Amino acid sequence: MVKEITRDIKQLDHAKRHLTTSITTLNHLHMLAGGVDSLEAMTRKRQYGEVANLLQGVVNVLEHFQKYMGIPQIRQLSERVKAAQTELGQQILADFEEAFPSQGTKRPGGPSNVLRDACLVANVLDSRIKQEIIKKFIRQHLSEYLVLFQENQDVAWLDKIDRRYAWIKRQLVDYEEKYGRMFPVDWCMTERIAVEFCHITRNDLSKIMRTRAKEIEVKLLLFAIQRTTNFEGLLAKRFSGNTLSDNVVKKPDPQPPVSTNPFLDDDSMTEESVLDKDSDLDKPKKPKLPENPFHGIISKCFEPHLYVYIESQDKNLSELIDRFVGDFKAQGPPKSTSEDAGAVLPSCADLFVYYKKCMVQCSQLSTGEPMIALSTIFQKYLREYAWKILSGNLPKTSSSSSGLTITSLLKEKEGSEVAKFTPEELCLICSILSTAEYCLATTQQLDEKLKEKVDLTLTERINLTGEMDTFSTVISNSIQLLVQDLDSSCDPALIAMSKMQWQNVEHVGDQSPYVTSIIFHIKQSVPIIRDNLASTRKYFTQFCIKFANSFIPKFINHLFKCKPISMVGAEQLLLDTHSLKTVLLDLPSIGSQVIRKAPASYTKIVVKGMTRAEMILKVVMAPHEPSVVFVDNYIKLLADCTTETFQKILEMKGLKRSEQSAMLDLFRQRLPAPPSGSENSSATLLTPTPEQESSRIRKLEKLIKKRL
């Protein structure tokens, strides 16, 4: 019923829609037919201004008839439009050829309005027409440049490269004045002329540099590169670079800003800023600066010849290292009283400032293979600096004098005993250590900055780990020298200790002369080392730890050589050991007005080592009868229940061979077998309890107070 009721309404709706479509189509057909006639007439009269608007309208109307192309009349109109477009294209190209012939001079006078309107028509025509117009005009506009700067001309060489850029600047100004209004703004003709000039210049420079490669010197090359990059920067300020998409130009990777010491962006870098060791590596990166789309458009041609620059830097760095060596020999080691004692060597800052300058300069020239070559040069001279300036100037150790006896120690005054190294030599070692630490940190930053500057595909080839290891070796050697010096200066005192007749000691007195000698050497050397390593506190802590690890075992070994020992002699040695322990615990801040708590790692080593020495003497002091009690006491007091140590203690007590043999047999029987997997229980058994340790220390303190 609904269909029946709405049938008539539906018919009327269809009729109205069809009628509207028919009228609209007939109207479009009328417009198309009239437009095609007008288009053909205006084309013949070269009325390009009217044609530009009409042609676009005709093309738009023709799109409505795409589904009616089967009708002969419509197809004929479409073919007439295409023919008119083809004729217009050929006619406009002919007009431009007449106005700007490919050969000969330019037509005198400014551009005509006809050509300006013709460009508007070309915008509507096939894009190939527009490209052909642009190509012909630019070729004709740069024809003079090709003649003036031919390869055989004197002005074509690098020393007169400024003239090329001056010429194009004049041409661009001339173009703006004469032809700026002839071409549509969206054609970017000024930029296109500049880009084509860059391509021609790059090819010409590549050719002439290949031909005259032997004449290229580093100063000339850098001059040409500087002028070229300045011109590329000028182009970036003037143009957007939109037309570069029409040409195959590789854009370089963006150059991230440098933010870590000493490779700062600020060119006015001072030595103080170079010596600043605070790294910004953990801070958020700065936003990337907008890249220059014209970077490398000409200067890329210099890259194959940058080996001249690399060789020059190799030579300059070699001379710089030689100058550093000469300056160091002339100035000599720093004085212990000098403010610069223990400071980073100035030559180190100079080297890395020069590295920074080279790196920035090379990254502006190329981020490819030349950067890899430069990093190799950097590695070479970092190693040379480490060995020639740092390791090469470390003081040499002399043969240790171990001929002193207790008699000579008693006769000589403390002031006549000198350390193996003079204070100046100690300052020099500390200065070299500080310099090596600075080099290590700065080389790590250099490694990161080189990886940022180089192409992503080449980052894996940048690796300065070997050079960092070299500086770490210099640091280790310096610390070892300081330790050996102090350690060896204590050797005569330890030898004298072992040669004393401890069985003849009749009473316990103040600390022995050998302890006074050791303390004297410690007070003589450690304050100098500490003050000169104030900026590298962690390495001073390493020095203290290494000295403790070296001196304490040596002291215990000499302790075993003190045989035989009487009860009073053992008490005197125990007092001496406690005095040394107190001095060693205070060693990091000895002689300092500012008292600092010693590092826990160092304190732990001293307490553990010297407690063992005290326990050995406690065992020696204990009566060896009954034997079982003596053996059990040894097992409880000493952590290393070895037969060798036990025998040394028996020798210190002066027991006969037969008694020692019986004791050793008993020790082997009483020694408990360590249960598997129960190290803690073994440690508890072998280490003295806190109560025992506290009681023993109290007794020693009473003894010291009594003697004082």
PDB file of C-alpha atoms in Angstrom, residues 463-664:
ATOM      1  CA  ASN A 463      87.285   3.174  19.913  1.00  0.00           C
ATOM      2  CA  LEU A 464      89.667   4.865  22.368  1.00  0.00           C
ATOM      3  CA  THR A 465      89.497   2.084  24.962  1.00  0.00           C
ATOM      4  CA  GLY A 466      93.157   1.186  24.426  1.00  0.00           C
ATOM      5  CA  GLU A 467      94.231   4.764  25.160  1.00  0.00           C
ATOM      6  CA  MET A 468      92.074   4.848  28.300  1.00  0.00           C
ATOM      7  CA  ASP A 469      93.795   1.639  29.425  1.00  0.00           C
ATOM      8  CA  THR A 470      97.167   3.290  28.789  1.00  0.00           C
ATOM      9  CA  PHE A 471      96.314   6.182  31.130  1.00  0.00           C
ATOM     10  CA  SER A 472      94.992   3.702  33.688  1.00  0.00           C
ATOM     11  CA  THR A 473      98.366   1.956  33.518  1.00  0.00           C
ATOM     12  CA  VAL A 474     100.158   5.266  34.151  1.00  0.00           C
ATOM     13  CA  ILE A 475      97.926   5.828  37.209  1.00  0.00           C
ATOM     14  CA  SER A 476      98.664   2.329  38.535  1.00  0.00           C
ATOM     15  CA  ASN A 477     102.409   2.741  37.960  1.00  0.00           C
ATOM     16  CA  SER A 478     102.401   6.102  39.746  1.00  0.00           C
ATOM     17  CA  ILE A 479     100.604   4.692  42.777  1.00  0.00           C
ATOM     18  CA  GLN A 480     102.939   1.707  42.798  1.00  0.00           C
ATOM     19  CA  LEU A 481     105.980   4.014  42.748  1.00  0.00           C
ATOM     20  CA  LEU A 482     104.643   5.944  45.751  1.00  0.00           C
ATOM     21  CA  VAL A 483     103.947   2.698  47.601  1.00  0.00           C
ATOM     22  CA  GLN A 484     107.373   1.238  46.772  1.00  0.00           C
ATOM     23  CA  ASP A 485     109.113   4.431  47.904  1.00  0.00           C
ATOM     24  CA  LEU A 486     107.463   4.499  51.321  1.00  0.00           C
ATOM     25  CA  ASP A 487     107.630   0.734  51.660  1.00  0.00           C
ATOM     26  CA  SER A 488     111.336   0.527  50.838  1.00  0.00           C
ATOM     27  CA  SER A 489     112.143   3.441  53.151  1.00  0.00           C
ATOM     28  CA  CYS A 490     110.775   1.288  55.983  1.00  0.00           C
ATOM     29  CA  ASP A 491     112.883  -1.753  55.005  1.00  0.00           C
ATOM     30  CA  PRO A 492     116.028  -0.785  56.962  1.00  0.00           C
ATOM     31  CA  ALA A 493     113.953  -0.373  60.119  1.00  0.00           C
ATOM     32  CA  LEU A 494     112.312  -3.772  59.652  1.00  0.00           C
ATOM     33  CA  ILE A 495     115.673  -5.401  59.000  1.00  0.00           C
ATOM     34  CA  ALA A 496     117.040  -3.778  62.124  1.00  0.00           C
ATOM     35  CA  MET A 497     114.033  -5.091  64.043  1.00  0.00           C
ATOM     36  CA  SER A 498     114.692  -8.636  62.898  1.00  0.00           C
ATOM     37  CA  LYS A 499     118.399  -8.367  63.882  1.00  0.00           C
ATOM     38  CA  MET A 500     117.748  -7.247  67.465  1.00  0.00           C
ATOM     39  CA  GLN A 501     118.488  -9.714  70.286  1.00  0.00           C
ATOM     40  CA  TRP A 502     114.938  -9.991  71.575  1.00  0.00           C
ATOM     41  CA  GLN A 503     115.819 -12.739  74.048  1.00  0.00           C
ATOM     42  CA  ASN A 504     118.086 -10.252  75.878  1.00  0.00           C
ATOM     43  CA  VAL A 505     115.424  -7.563  76.402  1.00  0.00           C
ATOM     44  CA  GLU A 506     115.107  -7.134  80.148  1.00  0.00           C
ATOM     45  CA  HIS A 507     112.255  -4.636  80.474  1.00  0.00           C
ATOM     46  CA  VAL A 508     109.482  -3.084  78.383  1.00  0.00           C
ATOM     47  CA  GLY A 509     110.184   0.548  77.529  1.00  0.00           C
ATOM     48  CA  ASP A 510     108.871   3.121  75.092  1.00  0.00           C
ATOM     49  CA  GLN A 511     108.487   2.231  71.432  1.00  0.00           C
ATOM     50  CA  SER A 512     111.632   0.871  69.828  1.00  0.00           C
ATOM     51  CA  PRO A 513     113.880   2.972  67.527  1.00  0.00           C
ATOM     52  CA  TYR A 514     112.795   1.024  64.444  1.00  0.00           C
ATOM     53  CA  VAL A 515     109.155   2.061  65.109  1.00  0.00           C
ATOM     54  CA  THR A 516     110.262   5.682  65.478  1.00  0.00           C
ATOM     55  CA  SER A 517     112.092   5.370  62.143  1.00  0.00           C
ATOM     56  CA  ILE A 518     109.042   3.932  60.370  1.00  0.00           C
ATOM     57  CA  ILE A 519     106.775   6.647  61.805  1.00  0.00           C
ATOM     58  CA  PHE A 520     109.305   9.274  60.742  1.00  0.00           C
ATOM     59  CA  HIS A 521     109.254   8.065  57.129  1.00  0.00           C
ATOM     60  CA  ILE A 522     105.443   7.908  57.116  1.00  0.00           C
ATOM     61  CA  LYS A 523     105.171  11.450  58.487  1.00  0.00           C
ATOM     62  CA  GLN A 524     107.746  12.611  55.959  1.00  0.00           C
ATOM     63  CA  SER A 525     106.068  11.193  52.833  1.00  0.00           C
ATOM     64  CA  VAL A 526     102.320  10.773  53.419  1.00  0.00           C
ATOM     65  CA  PRO A 527     101.421  14.474  54.021  1.00  0.00           C
ATOM     66  CA  ILE A 528     103.187  15.453  50.785  1.00  0.00           C
ATOM     67  CA  ILE A 529     101.363  12.752  48.838  1.00  0.00           C
ATOM     68  CA  ARG A 530      98.004  13.566  50.450  1.00  0.00           C
ATOM     69  CA  ASP A 531      98.277  17.304  49.782  1.00  0.00           C
ATOM     70  CA  ASN A 532      99.307  16.753  46.169  1.00  0.00           C
ATOM     71  CA  LEU A 533      96.481  14.265  45.561  1.00  0.00           C
ATOM     72  CA  ALA A 534      93.830  16.472  47.157  1.00  0.00           C
ATOM     73  CA  SER A 535      91.945  16.710  43.853  1.00  0.00           C
ATOM     74  CA  THR A 536      92.067  12.935  43.314  1.00  0.00           C
ATOM     75  CA  ARG A 537      91.107  11.650  46.744  1.00  0.00           C
ATOM     76  CA  LYS A 538      90.168   8.185  45.544  1.00  0.00           C
ATOM     77  CA  TYR A 539      93.718   7.551  44.320  1.00  0.00           C
ATOM     78  CA  PHE A 540      95.157   8.661  47.655  1.00  0.00           C
ATOM     79  CA  THR A 541      92.879   6.059  49.267  1.00  0.00           C
ATOM     80  CA  GLN A 542      94.201   3.482  46.795  1.00  0.00           C
ATOM     81  CA  PHE A 543      97.749   4.457  47.767  1.00  0.00           C
ATOM     82  CA  CYS A 544      96.946   3.945  51.470  1.00  0.00           C
ATOM     83  CA  ILE A 545      95.317   0.556  50.814  1.00  0.00           C
ATOM     84  CA  LYS A 546      98.181  -0.684  48.636  1.00  0.00           C
ATOM     85  CA  PHE A 547     100.750   0.461  51.171  1.00  0.00           C
ATOM     86  CA  ALA A 548      98.906  -1.350  53.977  1.00  0.00           C
ATOM     87  CA  ASN A 549      98.631  -4.499  51.854  1.00  0.00           C
ATOM     88  CA  SER A 550     102.370  -4.324  51.158  1.00  0.00           C
ATOM     89  CA  PHE A 551     103.756  -3.196  54.518  1.00  0.00           C
ATOM     90  CA  ILE A 552     101.736  -5.360  56.937  1.00  0.00           C
ATOM     91  CA  PRO A 553     102.640  -8.784  55.397  1.00  0.00           C
ATOM     92  CA  LYS A 554     106.270  -7.629  55.207  1.00  0.00           C
ATOM     93  CA  PHE A 555     106.143  -6.584  58.866  1.00  0.00           C
ATOM     94  CA  ILE A 556     104.731 -10.000  59.863  1.00  0.00           C
ATOM     95  CA  ASN A 557     107.432 -11.782  57.832  1.00  0.00           C
ATOM     96  CA  HIS A 558     110.121  -9.809  59.676  1.00  0.00           C
ATOM     97  CA  LEU A 559     108.297 -10.555  62.915  1.00  0.00           C
ATOM     98  CA  PHE A 560     108.859 -14.268  62.298  1.00  0.00           C
ATOM     99  CA  LYS A 561     112.579 -13.562  61.904  1.00  0.00           C
ATOM    100  CA  CYS A 562     112.752 -12.190  65.460  1.00  0.00           C
ATOM    101  CA  LYS A 563     113.895 -15.386  67.184  1.00  0.00           C
ATOM    102  CA  PRO A 564     114.312 -16.412  69.843  1.00  0.00           C
ATOM    103  CA  ILE A 565     112.087 -14.047  71.848  1.00  0.00           C
ATOM    104  CA  SER A 566     111.819 -13.832  75.602  1.00  0.00           C
ATOM    105  CA  MET A 567     108.587 -13.017  77.380  1.00  0.00           C
ATOM    106  CA  VAL A 568     109.694  -9.406  77.928  1.00  0.00           C
ATOM    107  CA  GLY A 569     110.850  -9.162  74.316  1.00  0.00           C
ATOM    108  CA  ALA A 570     107.437 -10.358  73.126  1.00  0.00           C
ATOM    109  CA  GLU A 571     105.751  -7.718  75.304  1.00  0.00           C
ATOM    110  CA  GLN A 572     107.985  -5.021  73.809  1.00  0.00           C
ATOM    111  CA  LEU A 573     107.155  -6.228  70.306  1.00  0.00           C
ATOM    112  CA  LEU A 574     103.452  -6.232  71.190  1.00  0.00           C
ATOM    113  CA  LEU A 575     103.756  -2.632  72.356  1.00  0.00           C
ATOM    114  CA  ASP A 576     105.612  -1.728  69.133  1.00  0.00           C
ATOM    115  CA  THR A 577     102.976  -3.493  67.030  1.00  0.00           C
ATOM    116  CA  HIS A 578     100.176  -1.585  68.738  1.00  0.00           C
ATOM    117  CA  SER A 579     102.037   1.699  68.142  1.00  0.00           C
ATOM    118  CA  LEU A 580     102.404   0.862  64.442  1.00  0.00           C
ATOM    119  CA  LYS A 581      98.743  -0.151  64.266  1.00  0.00           C
ATOM    120  CA  THR A 582      97.699   3.191  65.763  1.00  0.00           C
ATOM    121  CA  VAL A 583      99.886   5.080  63.271  1.00  0.00           C
ATOM    122  CA  LEU A 584      98.606   3.046  60.326  1.00  0.00           C
ATOM    123  CA  LEU A 585      94.971   3.640  61.306  1.00  0.00           C
ATOM    124  CA  ASP A 586      95.737   7.358  61.388  1.00  0.00           C
ATOM    125  CA  LEU A 587      97.842   7.265  58.200  1.00  0.00           C
ATOM    126  CA  PRO A 588      95.298   8.914  55.789  1.00  0.00           C
ATOM    127  CA  SER A 589      95.135  12.057  57.971  1.00  0.00           C
ATOM    128  CA  ILE A 590      98.578  11.969  59.599  1.00  0.00           C
ATOM    129  CA  GLY A 591     100.132  15.421  59.859  1.00  0.00           C
ATOM    130  CA  SER A 592      96.917  17.094  58.700  1.00  0.00           C
ATOM    131  CA  GLN A 593      95.133  19.886  60.538  1.00  0.00           C
ATOM    132  CA  VAL A 594      91.817  18.552  59.249  1.00  0.00           C
ATOM    133  CA  ILE A 595      91.130  15.171  60.804  1.00  0.00           C
ATOM    134  CA  ARG A 596      89.102  12.917  58.541  1.00  0.00           C
ATOM    135  CA  LYS A 597      87.827   9.493  59.318  1.00  0.00           C
ATOM    136  CA  ALA A 598      89.838   6.881  57.419  1.00  0.00           C
ATOM    137  CA  PRO A 599      87.917   4.983  54.702  1.00  0.00           C
ATOM    138  CA  ALA A 600      86.262   1.843  56.026  1.00  0.00           C
ATOM    139  CA  SER A 601      87.932  -0.334  53.373  1.00  0.00           C
ATOM    140  CA  TYR A 602      91.373   0.860  54.518  1.00  0.00           C
ATOM    141  CA  THR A 603      90.594   0.521  58.231  1.00  0.00           C
ATOM    142  CA  LYS A 604      89.386  -3.031  57.729  1.00  0.00           C
ATOM    143  CA  ILE A 605      92.686  -4.045  56.075  1.00  0.00           C
ATOM    144  CA  VAL A 606      94.831  -2.469  58.810  1.00  0.00           C
ATOM    145  CA  VAL A 607      92.785  -3.925  61.669  1.00  0.00           C
ATOM    146  CA  LYS A 608      92.785  -7.393  60.127  1.00  0.00           C
ATOM    147  CA  GLY A 609      96.521  -7.413  59.308  1.00  0.00           C
ATOM    148  CA  MET A 610      97.843  -5.870  62.507  1.00  0.00           C
ATOM    149  CA  THR A 611      95.490  -7.934  64.668  1.00  0.00           C
ATOM    150  CA  ARG A 612      97.081 -11.017  63.150  1.00  0.00           C
ATOM    151  CA  ALA A 613     100.531  -9.692  64.125  1.00  0.00           C
ATOM    152  CA  GLU A 614      99.281  -9.086  67.668  1.00  0.00           C
ATOM    153  CA  MET A 615      97.789 -12.567  67.857  1.00  0.00           C
ATOM    154  CA  ILE A 616     101.107 -14.093  66.774  1.00  0.00           C
ATOM    155  CA  LEU A 617     102.847 -12.295  69.622  1.00  0.00           C
ATOM    156  CA  LYS A 618     100.090 -13.321  72.055  1.00  0.00           C
ATOM    157  CA  VAL A 619     100.712 -16.957  71.116  1.00  0.00           C
ATOM    158  CA  VAL A 620     104.469 -16.459  71.537  1.00  0.00           C
ATOM    159  CA  MET A 621     103.889 -14.965  74.984  1.00  0.00           C
ATOM    160  CA  ALA A 622     101.728 -17.923  76.099  1.00  0.00           C
ATOM    161  CA  PRO A 623     103.533 -20.756  77.985  1.00  0.00           C
ATOM    162  CA  HIS A 624     103.995 -23.875  75.882  1.00  0.00           C
ATOM    163  CA  GLU A 625     103.174 -26.151  78.794  1.00  0.00           C
ATOM    164  CA  PRO A 626     100.809 -27.874  78.937  1.00  0.00           C
ATOM    165  CA  SER A 627     101.162 -28.513  75.213  1.00  0.00           C
ATOM    166  CA  VAL A 628      97.472 -29.192  74.559  1.00  0.00           C
ATOM    167  CA  VAL A 629      96.445 -25.810  75.976  1.00  0.00           C
ATOM    168  CA  PHE A 630      99.135 -24.036  73.951  1.00  0.00           C
ATOM    169  CA  VAL A 631      98.042 -25.719  70.702  1.00  0.00           C
ATOM    170  CA  ASP A 632      94.346 -25.022  71.349  1.00  0.00           C
ATOM    171  CA  ASN A 633      95.154 -21.405  72.185  1.00  0.00           C
ATOM    172  CA  TYR A 634      97.010 -21.062  68.878  1.00  0.00           C
ATOM    173  CA  ILE A 635      94.084 -22.536  66.947  1.00  0.00           C
ATOM    174  CA  LYS A 636      91.674 -20.105  68.621  1.00  0.00           C
ATOM    175  CA  LEU A 637      93.774 -16.964  68.221  1.00  0.00           C
ATOM    176  CA  LEU A 638      95.038 -17.359  64.647  1.00  0.00           C
ATOM    177  CA  ALA A 639      92.842 -17.718  61.602  1.00  0.00           C
ATOM    178  CA  ASP A 640      95.475 -19.497  59.469  1.00  0.00           C
ATOM    179  CA  CYS A 641      96.040 -22.744  61.317  1.00  0.00           C
ATOM    180  CA  THR A 642      98.871 -23.920  59.100  1.00  0.00           C
ATOM    181  CA  THR A 643     101.767 -26.130  60.083  1.00  0.00           C
ATOM    182  CA  GLU A 644     104.243 -23.648  58.587  1.00  0.00           C
ATOM    183  CA  THR A 645     102.991 -20.725  60.703  1.00  0.00           C
ATOM    184  CA  PHE A 646     102.873 -22.901  63.825  1.00  0.00           C
ATOM    185  CA  GLN A 647     106.466 -23.990  63.285  1.00  0.00           C
ATOM    186  CA  LYS A 648     107.606 -20.365  62.871  1.00  0.00           C
ATOM    187  CA  ILE A 649     105.980 -19.523  66.217  1.00  0.00           C
ATOM    188  CA  LEU A 650     107.735 -22.441  67.880  1.00  0.00           C
ATOM    189  CA  GLU A 651     111.033 -21.152  66.480  1.00  0.00           C
ATOM    190  CA  MET A 652     110.274 -17.683  67.836  1.00  0.00           C
ATOM    191  CA  LYS A 653     109.772 -19.267  71.290  1.00  0.00           C
ATOM    192  CA  GLY A 654     113.207 -20.878  70.997  1.00  0.00           C
ATOM    193  CA  LEU A 655     112.020 -24.492  71.420  1.00  0.00           C
ATOM    194  CA  LYS A 656     114.379 -27.315  70.589  1.00  0.00           C
ATOM    195  CA  ARG A 657     113.910 -29.496  67.531  1.00  0.00           C
ATOM    196  CA  SER A 658     112.622 -32.408  69.535  1.00  0.00           C
ATOM    197  CA  GLU A 659     110.099 -30.199  71.326  1.00  0.00           C
ATOM    198  CA  GLN A 660     109.017 -28.662  68.036  1.00  0.00           C
ATOM    199  CA  SER A 661     108.478 -32.127  66.514  1.00  0.00           C
ATOM    200  CA  ALA A 662     106.290 -33.217  69.427  1.00  0.00           C
ATOM    201  CA  MET A 663     104.325 -29.991  69.264  1.00  0.00           C
ATOM    202  CA  LEU A 664     103.793 -30.316  65.510  1.00  0.00           C
TER     203      LEU A 664
END
